[in-house]
Structures are given as C-alpha cells and as structure tokens.
Amino acid sequence: MAESAAFKELFSGSFVRELGEQIRRGAPGFDAGAFAENATQGLSELEFSGRVQRIADALARALAESHGGTLDFGRACHELERGLPEPLRTTKSMEVGRLQWPVGDWIARHGFDAAGDPLDTGAAFQLMTALTQRFTSEFAVRPYVAHDPGDSVRRLSSLTAHPNPHVRRWCSEGLRPRLPWGARLNALVEDPAPLVPVLDALVDDPEEYVRRSVANTLGDVAKDHPGLACEVASRWAHGGDAERLRTVRHALRAPIKAGEPRALAVLGFGPPDGVRARVTVAPGAVRIGGSVEVRAELVADRPLRALVDLRVEYVKANGRRSPKVFKWKEVELTPGARLELARNLDLVPRTTRRLHPGRHAANVQVNGVVLGGAEFDLE
C-alpha cells in the first residue's frame, strides 16, 4: 500500500506548499518558500518513504534557519503544534490527516542528538499527543519506546483516559511490538509484560476503533508469548460481555488458527475427543487456476462446541508442504448426529501465495486438532 504509485504521488509539490503554509501559521519566522524549494528537489524521483524523509529533512533545516541556524527542538515542537488544524472528528478514516505524515517523521528522526538521546522527550510527547488527534503518532513514538520503554509506557499509560479516542488508540498502537510498516520494538517483543496494564485500561473502551487496536496489540504478544496472551485473554473473557469477547477472539486469532489448546480453551473449545471425520476432495487432480470441492463429514460421541477449520497443505518450491488454515464453521455437535460440510478451494496464484505442482492435502481441523484429510494433485 505505502509503495503504490498512486499513494506516493500524494506527496507532491502542492502537498509541500500546503504543509509549509500550515507550519508558518504556528512559526511566524518560518520561510515556507525556502522550505518548499528544498523539499521538492528531486522529490518526483523518490518512492513514498523517500519522499516523506526528504520533506521531513527540509522541515528540520527550515526550522533551524528560523531559529538562527541551530534547531531548538522544544521550541519547534510548540510551533508545529500551534500550526496544526482542528482535531479529527471521526474515527472512520485517517487519510484526511496525511499532511501531518512528515511531521511525525521529523519527530522520529530529528528528535535525537548525535549520541541517540532524545533532545526533549516531554516536548516530543506533547506534540505527538496533539499530532495523533489529526493523523497518527504510532510511528513517530517508536524510537522513544525503543530508547526508554519504561518511560514511554508510563507516559502512554497516563493518557489511557484521554477524551480523544485517537489518543487512547495511540496508547495501544504505539506499543505494538510488531506494528506493520513500523520498526520492531525488540524490548517489548522480548518482554511484553509492561504493556499489559495499558491494554487492561483500554479493553472496554467505548470506541471499537480503540478496542481493535487493543486486540491487535495482544495479537502481537501472542506471536511470541502465547502463554501470556492466553492468560490475559482468559482474564478478560471471564464474565466479559459480547464486545469484550469479540476483542478476545480477534486477539487470539493467530494461536487459534495454529491450534493452540490454551487459546481455544479461552473461547470454550475443548479437545475433540470422540469426534470422527471423513474428508473427500474432488477432482483428485486439478490444474493451477482451477478449484476442488472439499467435503467433510463429522460425527461426535458427545456434545461439543466445535470450531471447524480447513487446513490446506500447500506444496512449496522445495517439494515440502506448508499448512494454511481457513475458517470453515462454528457449530454445536450433538451425539450421533451427522454434520456434512462442503466448500470450494480455489487454486489460483496470489501475491501472498505462490502455487507449485505436486501432491497437496486438504484436512479438517476441529478445535485445533486434525481429524482427517484427503490428498489431491495440482498439475
């Protein structure tokens, strides 16, 4: 998404001029013309990330010149904050705030001295708190979290009751250990325990936008520490309402697909003892670009709440198989009753999955356990 041609073209000369006028409103000594001239040098030749960095670097230079030649970071933060537009009044789309993207990059890359220490952490967090109400500060805050996780967690913890939902979401999203398109927070990957109180404070937030971030952050934790994630999720699920349970389910989606018993138990899916399965695939051979029909028949000896998944073992380039789990159906199995399921499996190459000829397998997985399967040839 970030590297698409259409998206990068948004960061153009007109974008730079508009941003310069915004900054000049908060910093009267700011030379918006010189900023635009510097920022647009070779801009069209750059990809998205290069354009943002070029604009942020030109911003640093122009701010320093407006301060007499040496950047006063704290003063610059206050000037940039004064020039910001009104806060966003919706949580539906952040695209309208993209004008602020280089400001966040400026905070992240120009807020530190040559030794890697923050120039003014308090001023940076004040500006990021304001900025995230117009766009987002989830990327800007990451160097500060990486530099001092304890201090950053304390600062974000103090904002979990902020009246603006964008700020509350930032408290969670800024601490995601594995934020997509963001630098990995290695300290929180190794030990995510410090961020749990922040998630506890936000799990029942009135905005689904915030709760989804909470689920995604706990989902990051689950990738490296499934035991801790399941412990937190179990505590949330106990006596939780429907909204809480949706958050829990979304947070545990990765370990649930992987058949992690602790994650399944949190949602009430026990071992599939006494369940028998028969699987068929037709046709038995198909060419790449075609499809097969997978049919499963389940019979249980006892009542069971069952999460039924389709687990496809795709052949890789080296000839080995790699599994991919697809959601199929959530059902209540009754003793002796026969449940029949069917679905088409498209075998079309995608950008996220290449297909290779060979003998594949389609398995039925119940509550994380493979109970039966059938093979087919992809030609």
Short mmCIF file of C-alpha atoms in Angstrom, two decimals:
data_model
loop_
_atom_site.label_atom_id
_atom_site.label_comp_id
_atom_site.label_asym_id
_atom_site.label_seq_id
_atom_site.Cartn_x
_atom_site.Cartn_y
_atom_site.Cartn_z
CA MET A 1 0.00 0.00 0.00
CA ALA A 2 2.64 2.51 1.11
CA GLU A 3 4.77 1.93 -2.01
CA SER A 4 1.95 2.20 -4.56
CA ALA A 5 2.42 4.79 -7.29
CA ALA A 6 -0.95 6.41 -6.62
CA PHE A 7 -0.19 6.82 -2.93
CA LYS A 8 3.29 8.28 -3.28
CA GLU A 9 2.03 10.88 -5.76
CA LEU A 10 0.00 12.44 -2.94
CA PHE A 11 3.31 13.72 -1.54
CA SER A 12 3.91 16.28 -4.26
CA GLY A 13 4.89 19.92 -4.65
CA SER A 14 1.38 21.12 -3.80
CA PHE A 15 1.46 18.91 -0.69
CA VAL A 16 4.74 20.54 0.41
CA ARG A 17 3.41 24.06 -0.15
CA GLU A 18 0.26 23.31 1.83
CA LEU A 19 2.31 21.89 4.70
CA GLY A 20 4.61 24.92 4.62
CA GLU A 21 1.65 27.30 5.00
CA GLN A 22 0.36 25.26 7.94
CA ILE A 23 3.72 25.43 9.71
CA ARG A 24 4.11 29.15 9.02
CA ARG A 25 0.85 29.78 10.91
CA GLY A 26 2.48 28.45 14.08
CA ALA A 27 6.02 29.66 13.40
CA PRO A 28 5.97 33.24 12.00
CA GLY A 29 9.72 33.14 11.27
CA PHE A 30 9.41 30.00 9.16
CA ASP A 31 10.35 30.54 5.48
CA ALA A 32 7.71 28.45 3.71
CA GLY A 33 9.12 29.30 0.28
CA ALA A 34 12.64 28.11 1.08
CA PHE A 35 11.20 25.01 2.73
CA ALA A 36 9.19 24.16 -0.41
CA GLU A 37 12.16 24.74 -2.71
CA ASN A 38 14.40 22.49 -0.63
CA ALA A 39 11.79 19.78 -0.06
CA THR A 40 10.83 19.43 -3.73
CA GLN A 41 14.39 18.99 -5.04
CA GLY A 42 14.30 15.56 -6.74
CA LEU A 43 11.05 14.69 -4.95
CA SER A 44 9.42 13.13 -8.01
CA GLU A 45 12.26 10.61 -8.33
CA LEU A 46 11.67 9.15 -4.87
CA GLU A 47 9.35 6.43 -3.59
CA PHE A 48 6.90 7.02 -0.74
CA SER A 49 9.28 6.64 2.23
CA GLY A 50 11.98 8.66 0.48
CA ARG A 51 9.54 11.50 -0.17
CA VAL A 52 8.43 11.64 3.46
CA GLN A 53 12.04 11.70 4.64
CA ARG A 54 13.01 14.38 2.12
CA ILE A 55 10.16 16.62 3.31
CA ALA A 56 10.99 15.96 6.99
CA ASP A 57 14.67 16.78 6.42
CA ALA A 58 13.74 20.01 4.65
CA LEU A 59 11.45 20.81 7.57
CA ALA A 60 14.33 20.33 10.04
CA ARG A 61 16.55 22.63 8.00
CA ALA A 62 13.91 25.35 7.66
CA LEU A 63 13.06 25.23 11.37
CA ALA A 64 16.75 25.52 12.29
CA GLU A 65 17.15 28.53 9.99
CA SER A 66 14.12 30.17 11.58
CA HIS A 67 15.82 29.68 14.98
CA GLY A 68 19.01 31.44 13.91
CA GLY A 69 20.82 28.45 12.42
CA THR A 70 20.50 25.87 15.21
CA LEU A 71 17.36 23.83 15.77
CA ASP A 72 15.67 24.40 19.14
CA PHE A 73 13.70 21.14 19.23
CA GLY A 74 11.43 22.07 22.15
CA ARG A 75 10.56 25.42 20.61
CA ALA A 76 9.99 23.79 17.24
CA CYS A 77 7.55 21.28 18.78
CA HIS A 78 5.48 24.10 20.25
CA GLU A 79 5.50 25.98 16.93
CA LEU A 80 4.43 22.91 14.98
CA GLU A 81 1.63 22.23 17.46
CA ARG A 82 0.32 25.78 17.13
CA GLY A 83 0.01 25.37 13.38
CA LEU A 84 -1.95 22.11 13.46
CA PRO A 85 -5.52 22.09 12.12
CA GLU A 86 -8.53 21.19 14.22
CA PRO A 87 -8.61 17.61 15.60
CA LEU A 88 -10.36 14.95 13.52
CA ARG A 89 -13.99 14.45 14.47
CA THR A 90 -14.33 10.88 13.20
CA THR A 91 -12.50 7.60 13.67
CA LYS A 92 -13.57 6.24 10.29
CA SER A 93 -10.60 7.39 8.19
CA MET A 94 -7.20 8.88 8.95
CA GLU A 95 -6.37 9.65 5.31
CA VAL A 96 -7.53 13.25 5.66
CA GLY A 97 -4.63 13.86 8.06
CA ARG A 98 -1.86 12.64 5.75
CA LEU A 99 -0.49 16.20 5.56
CA GLN A 100 0.97 15.55 9.02
CA TRP A 101 2.94 12.44 7.99
CA PRO A 102 6.30 14.27 7.53
CA VAL A 103 5.79 15.99 10.90
CA GLY A 104 5.71 12.58 12.57
CA ASP A 105 8.82 11.54 10.64
CA TRP A 106 10.54 14.74 11.78
CA ILE A 107 9.79 13.89 15.41
CA ALA A 108 11.10 10.35 14.99
CA ARG A 109 14.32 11.15 13.13
CA HIS A 110 15.23 14.67 14.28
CA GLY A 111 14.24 14.44 17.93
CA PHE A 112 17.53 12.80 18.97
CA ASP A 113 21.10 14.05 19.31
CA ALA A 114 24.19 12.50 17.74
CA ALA A 115 24.53 10.09 20.67
CA GLY A 116 20.98 8.81 20.15
CA ASP A 117 19.45 10.52 23.20
CA PRO A 118 16.16 12.45 22.97
CA LEU A 119 16.52 16.21 22.71
CA ASP A 120 13.32 16.95 24.67
CA THR A 121 11.11 13.94 25.43
CA GLY A 122 8.40 15.99 27.12
CA ALA A 123 8.01 18.34 24.16
CA ALA A 124 8.04 15.40 21.73
CA PHE A 125 5.26 13.60 23.58
CA GLN A 126 3.20 16.78 23.83
CA LEU A 127 3.45 17.27 20.07
CA MET A 128 2.76 13.59 19.36
CA THR A 129 -0.32 13.72 21.57
CA ALA A 130 -1.60 16.63 19.50
CA LEU A 131 -0.48 15.12 16.21
CA THR A 132 -2.23 11.79 16.74
CA GLN A 133 -5.53 13.65 17.01
CA ARG A 134 -5.02 14.84 13.42
CA PHE A 135 -3.34 11.80 11.90
CA THR A 136 -1.32 9.29 13.93
CA SER A 137 1.81 9.17 16.07
CA GLU A 138 2.13 5.38 16.17
CA PHE A 139 5.27 5.51 14.01
CA ALA A 140 6.71 8.70 15.49
CA VAL A 141 6.70 7.31 19.05
CA ARG A 142 8.58 4.10 18.27
CA PRO A 143 12.13 5.47 18.59
CA TYR A 144 11.17 6.83 22.03
CA VAL A 145 9.77 3.47 23.12
CA ALA A 146 12.88 1.73 21.82
CA HIS A 147 15.15 4.19 23.64
CA ASP A 148 13.36 4.03 27.01
CA PRO A 149 10.46 1.55 27.13
CA GLY A 150 9.73 2.21 30.81
CA ASP A 151 9.40 5.98 30.45
CA SER A 152 7.36 5.67 27.24
CA VAL A 153 4.95 3.14 28.75
CA ARG A 154 4.46 5.43 31.78
CA ARG A 155 3.71 8.42 29.55
CA LEU A 156 1.26 6.49 27.40
CA SER A 157 -0.37 4.90 30.47
CA SER A 158 -1.19 8.37 31.74
CA LEU A 159 -3.20 9.05 28.55
CA THR A 160 -5.46 5.97 28.50
CA ALA A 161 -8.39 8.03 29.86
CA HIS A 162 -7.88 10.90 27.40
CA PRO A 163 -11.20 12.22 25.99
CA ASN A 164 -9.98 11.89 22.39
CA PRO A 165 -10.24 8.31 21.00
CA HIS A 166 -7.27 8.86 18.68
CA VAL A 167 -5.07 9.43 21.73
CA ARG A 168 -6.42 6.37 23.51
CA ARG A 169 -5.80 4.23 20.43
CA TRP A 170 -2.27 5.64 20.18
CA CYS A 171 -1.55 4.37 23.70
CA SER A 172 -2.11 0.83 22.43
CA GLU A 173 -0.97 1.10 18.81
CA GLY A 174 2.24 2.91 19.73
CA LEU A 175 3.26 -0.04 21.90
CA ARG A 176 2.54 -2.79 19.36
CA PRO A 177 5.70 -4.91 19.38
CA ARG A 178 5.31 -5.84 15.70
CA LEU A 179 3.42 -2.92 14.16
CA PRO A 180 3.10 -3.37 10.37
CA TRP A 181 5.33 -0.88 8.48
CA GLY A 182 6.83 0.17 11.84
CA ALA A 183 10.17 -0.61 13.47
CA ARG A 184 10.01 -3.69 15.72
CA LEU A 185 10.11 -2.88 19.43
CA ASN A 186 12.61 -5.55 20.46
CA ALA A 187 12.38 -4.87 24.19
CA LEU A 188 8.61 -5.44 24.14
CA VAL A 189 8.99 -8.44 21.85
CA GLU A 190 11.27 -9.97 24.49
CA ASP A 191 9.16 -8.89 27.48
CA PRO A 192 5.68 -7.54 26.69
CA ALA A 193 4.54 -7.59 30.33
CA PRO A 194 4.95 -3.78 30.80
CA LEU A 195 2.33 -3.01 28.14
CA VAL A 196 -0.37 -5.28 29.64
CA PRO A 197 -1.67 -2.63 32.11
CA VAL A 198 -2.18 -0.25 29.17
CA LEU A 199 -4.28 -2.88 27.38
CA ASP A 200 -6.21 -3.62 30.57
CA ALA A 201 -7.13 0.06 30.79
CA LEU A 202 -8.41 0.14 27.19
CA VAL A 203 -10.05 -3.25 26.67
CA ASP A 204 -13.55 -1.88 27.39
CA ASP A 205 -13.07 1.42 25.55
CA PRO A 206 -16.38 2.74 24.15
CA GLU A 207 -14.82 3.03 20.65
CA GLU A 208 -14.49 -0.15 18.59
CA TYR A 209 -11.59 1.63 16.83
CA VAL A 210 -9.66 1.57 20.12
CA ARG A 211 -10.69 -1.96 21.10
CA ARG A 212 -9.50 -3.30 17.73
CA SER A 213 -6.07 -1.79 18.41
CA VAL A 214 -6.03 -3.47 21.83
CA ALA A 215 -6.81 -6.80 20.15
CA ASN A 216 -4.07 -6.28 17.55
CA THR A 217 -1.50 -5.42 20.22
CA LEU A 218 -2.34 -8.52 22.28
CA GLY A 219 -2.24 -10.43 18.98
CA ASP A 220 1.36 -9.28 18.52
CA VAL A 221 2.12 -10.54 22.02
CA ALA A 222 0.55 -13.90 21.15
CA LYS A 223 3.03 -14.42 18.31
CA ASP A 224 5.97 -14.52 20.73
CA HIS A 225 4.36 -15.24 24.11
CA PRO A 226 1.17 -17.25 23.55
CA GLY A 227 1.05 -18.24 27.22
CA LEU A 228 0.98 -14.64 28.43
CA ALA A 229 -1.53 -13.64 25.73
CA CYS A 230 -3.84 -16.51 26.69
CA GLU A 231 -3.53 -15.63 30.37
CA VAL A 232 -4.54 -12.01 29.69
CA ALA A 233 -7.32 -13.05 27.30
CA SER A 234 -8.69 -15.58 29.79
CA ARG A 235 -8.88 -12.89 32.45
CA TRP A 236 -10.70 -10.59 30.02
CA ALA A 237 -13.09 -13.31 28.87
CA HIS A 238 -14.16 -14.26 32.39
CA GLY A 239 -17.50 -12.54 32.85
CA GLY A 240 -16.91 -10.35 29.80
CA ASP A 241 -19.72 -9.03 27.60
CA ALA A 242 -20.09 -9.64 23.85
CA GLU A 243 -17.81 -6.71 22.94
CA ARG A 244 -15.09 -7.99 25.28
CA LEU A 245 -15.35 -11.48 23.79
CA ARG A 246 -15.02 -10.08 20.25
CA THR A 247 -11.82 -8.36 21.33
CA VAL A 248 -10.54 -11.61 22.84
CA ARG A 249 -11.36 -13.63 19.74
CA HIS A 250 -9.61 -11.15 17.45
CA ALA A 251 -6.55 -11.03 19.72
CA LEU A 252 -6.17 -14.81 19.73
CA ARG A 253 -6.85 -15.40 16.03
CA ALA A 254 -3.27 -16.50 15.24
CA PRO A 255 -2.87 -19.08 18.05
CA ILE A 256 -6.44 -20.32 17.41
CA LYS A 257 -5.62 -20.98 13.74
CA ALA A 258 -2.43 -22.70 14.86
CA GLY A 259 -4.48 -24.99 17.11
CA GLU A 260 -3.06 -23.66 20.39
CA PRO A 261 -5.07 -25.50 23.07
CA ARG A 262 -4.78 -22.68 25.62
CA ALA A 263 -6.21 -20.14 23.17
CA LEU A 264 -9.04 -22.45 22.15
CA ALA A 265 -9.87 -23.15 25.79
CA VAL A 266 -10.27 -19.41 26.46
CA LEU A 267 -13.15 -19.37 23.96
CA GLY A 268 -14.69 -22.59 25.23
CA PHE A 269 -13.41 -25.02 22.60
CA GLY A 270 -12.24 -28.21 24.31
CA PRO A 271 -10.42 -31.27 22.95
CA PRO A 272 -12.39 -33.01 20.16
CA ASP A 273 -12.38 -36.39 21.88
CA GLY A 274 -14.94 -38.76 20.40
CA VAL A 275 -15.27 -36.87 17.10
CA ARG A 276 -14.75 -38.79 13.85
CA ALA A 277 -14.17 -37.18 10.48
CA ARG A 278 -14.18 -38.30 6.86
CA VAL A 279 -12.85 -35.98 4.13
CA THR A 280 -13.06 -36.22 0.35
CA VAL A 281 -11.65 -33.98 -2.39
CA ALA A 282 -12.92 -33.90 -5.96
CA PRO A 283 -11.50 -33.95 -8.51
CA GLY A 284 -8.40 -35.83 -7.41
CA ALA A 285 -6.25 -33.88 -9.87
CA VAL A 286 -6.59 -30.26 -11.00
CA ARG A 287 -4.51 -27.73 -12.90
CA ILE A 288 -3.25 -24.49 -11.35
CA GLY A 289 -6.00 -21.91 -11.77
CA GLY A 290 -8.80 -24.41 -11.16
CA SER A 291 -10.59 -25.49 -8.00
CA VAL A 292 -11.56 -28.55 -5.99
CA GLU A 293 -14.51 -29.26 -3.72
CA VAL A 294 -13.67 -30.35 -0.19
CA ARG A 295 -16.38 -32.28 1.68
CA ALA A 296 -16.22 -33.24 5.34
CA GLU A 297 -18.47 -35.45 7.41
CA LEU A 298 -18.31 -35.20 11.22
CA VAL A 299 -19.87 -37.48 13.82
CA ALA A 300 -19.48 -36.93 17.58
CA ASP A 301 -20.00 -39.29 20.51
CA ARG A 302 -20.71 -36.43 22.93
CA PRO A 303 -21.92 -32.83 22.86
CA LEU A 304 -19.14 -30.49 21.74
CA ARG A 305 -18.81 -26.85 20.80
CA ALA A 306 -16.67 -27.16 17.68
CA LEU A 307 -14.55 -24.75 15.67
CA VAL A 308 -14.13 -26.43 12.29
CA ASP A 309 -11.32 -25.23 10.01
CA LEU A 310 -9.97 -26.27 6.64
CA ARG A 311 -6.23 -26.91 6.84
CA VAL A 312 -4.63 -26.99 3.40
CA GLU A 313 -1.09 -28.31 2.99
CA TYR A 314 0.39 -26.49 0.01
CA VAL A 315 3.47 -27.81 -1.78
CA LYS A 316 6.38 -25.37 -1.69
CA ALA A 317 9.10 -24.87 -4.31
CA ASN A 318 11.37 -27.29 -2.44
CA GLY A 319 8.70 -30.02 -2.53
CA ARG A 320 7.82 -29.80 1.15
CA ARG A 321 4.36 -28.89 2.40
CA SER A 322 3.36 -25.75 4.26
CA PRO A 323 -0.05 -25.53 6.01
CA LYS A 324 -2.56 -22.70 5.69
CA VAL A 325 -5.67 -22.67 7.88
CA PHE A 326 -9.01 -21.26 6.66
CA LYS A 327 -12.07 -20.68 8.83
CA TRP A 328 -14.91 -23.04 7.97
CA LYS A 329 -17.74 -23.24 10.53
CA GLU A 330 -18.51 -22.92 14.23
CA VAL A 331 -21.10 -25.48 15.31
CA GLU A 332 -22.60 -27.37 18.25
CA LEU A 333 -22.11 -31.10 17.64
CA THR A 334 -24.70 -33.42 19.16
CA PRO A 335 -24.14 -37.12 19.91
CA GLY A 336 -24.78 -39.35 16.91
CA ALA A 337 -25.79 -36.50 14.58
CA ARG A 338 -24.02 -36.34 11.24
CA LEU A 339 -22.71 -32.94 10.14
CA GLU A 340 -21.88 -32.52 6.46
CA LEU A 341 -19.84 -29.57 5.20
CA ALA A 342 -18.64 -28.59 1.75
CA ARG A 343 -16.63 -25.74 0.28
CA ASN A 344 -14.71 -24.90 -2.88
CA LEU A 345 -10.98 -24.37 -2.68
CA ASP A 346 -9.68 -22.07 -5.43
CA LEU A 347 -6.18 -22.92 -6.60
CA VAL A 348 -5.33 -19.58 -8.15
CA PRO A 349 -1.90 -17.96 -7.59
CA ARG A 350 -1.99 -14.84 -5.42
CA THR A 351 0.54 -12.20 -4.47
CA THR A 352 0.61 -13.67 -0.95
CA ARG A 353 0.84 -17.31 -2.04
CA ARG A 354 2.59 -18.97 -4.96
CA LEU A 355 1.38 -22.37 -6.12
CA HIS A 356 3.60 -25.26 -7.16
CA PRO A 357 2.72 -28.58 -8.78
CA GLY A 358 2.65 -31.60 -6.51
CA ARG A 359 0.56 -33.64 -4.13
CA HIS A 360 -1.40 -31.35 -1.81
CA ALA A 361 -3.66 -32.22 1.13
CA ALA A 362 -6.93 -30.85 2.49
CA ASN A 363 -7.58 -31.62 6.16
CA VAL A 364 -10.46 -30.94 8.51
CA GLN A 365 -9.31 -29.44 11.80
CA VAL A 366 -11.64 -29.45 14.81
CA ASN A 367 -10.71 -27.36 17.85
CA GLY A 368 -7.12 -27.24 16.69
CA VAL A 369 -6.76 -30.99 16.01
CA VAL A 370 -6.55 -32.52 12.52
CA LEU A 371 -9.08 -35.37 12.42
CA GLY A 372 -8.98 -36.40 8.77
CA GLY A 373 -7.90 -35.42 5.31
CA ALA A 374 -7.54 -36.30 1.66
CA GLU A 375 -4.86 -35.63 -0.94
CA PHE A 376 -5.09 -34.23 -4.47
CA ASP A 377 -2.63 -33.49 -7.24
CA LEU A 378 -2.03 -29.97 -8.51
CA GLU A 379 -0.71 -30.07 -12.06
#
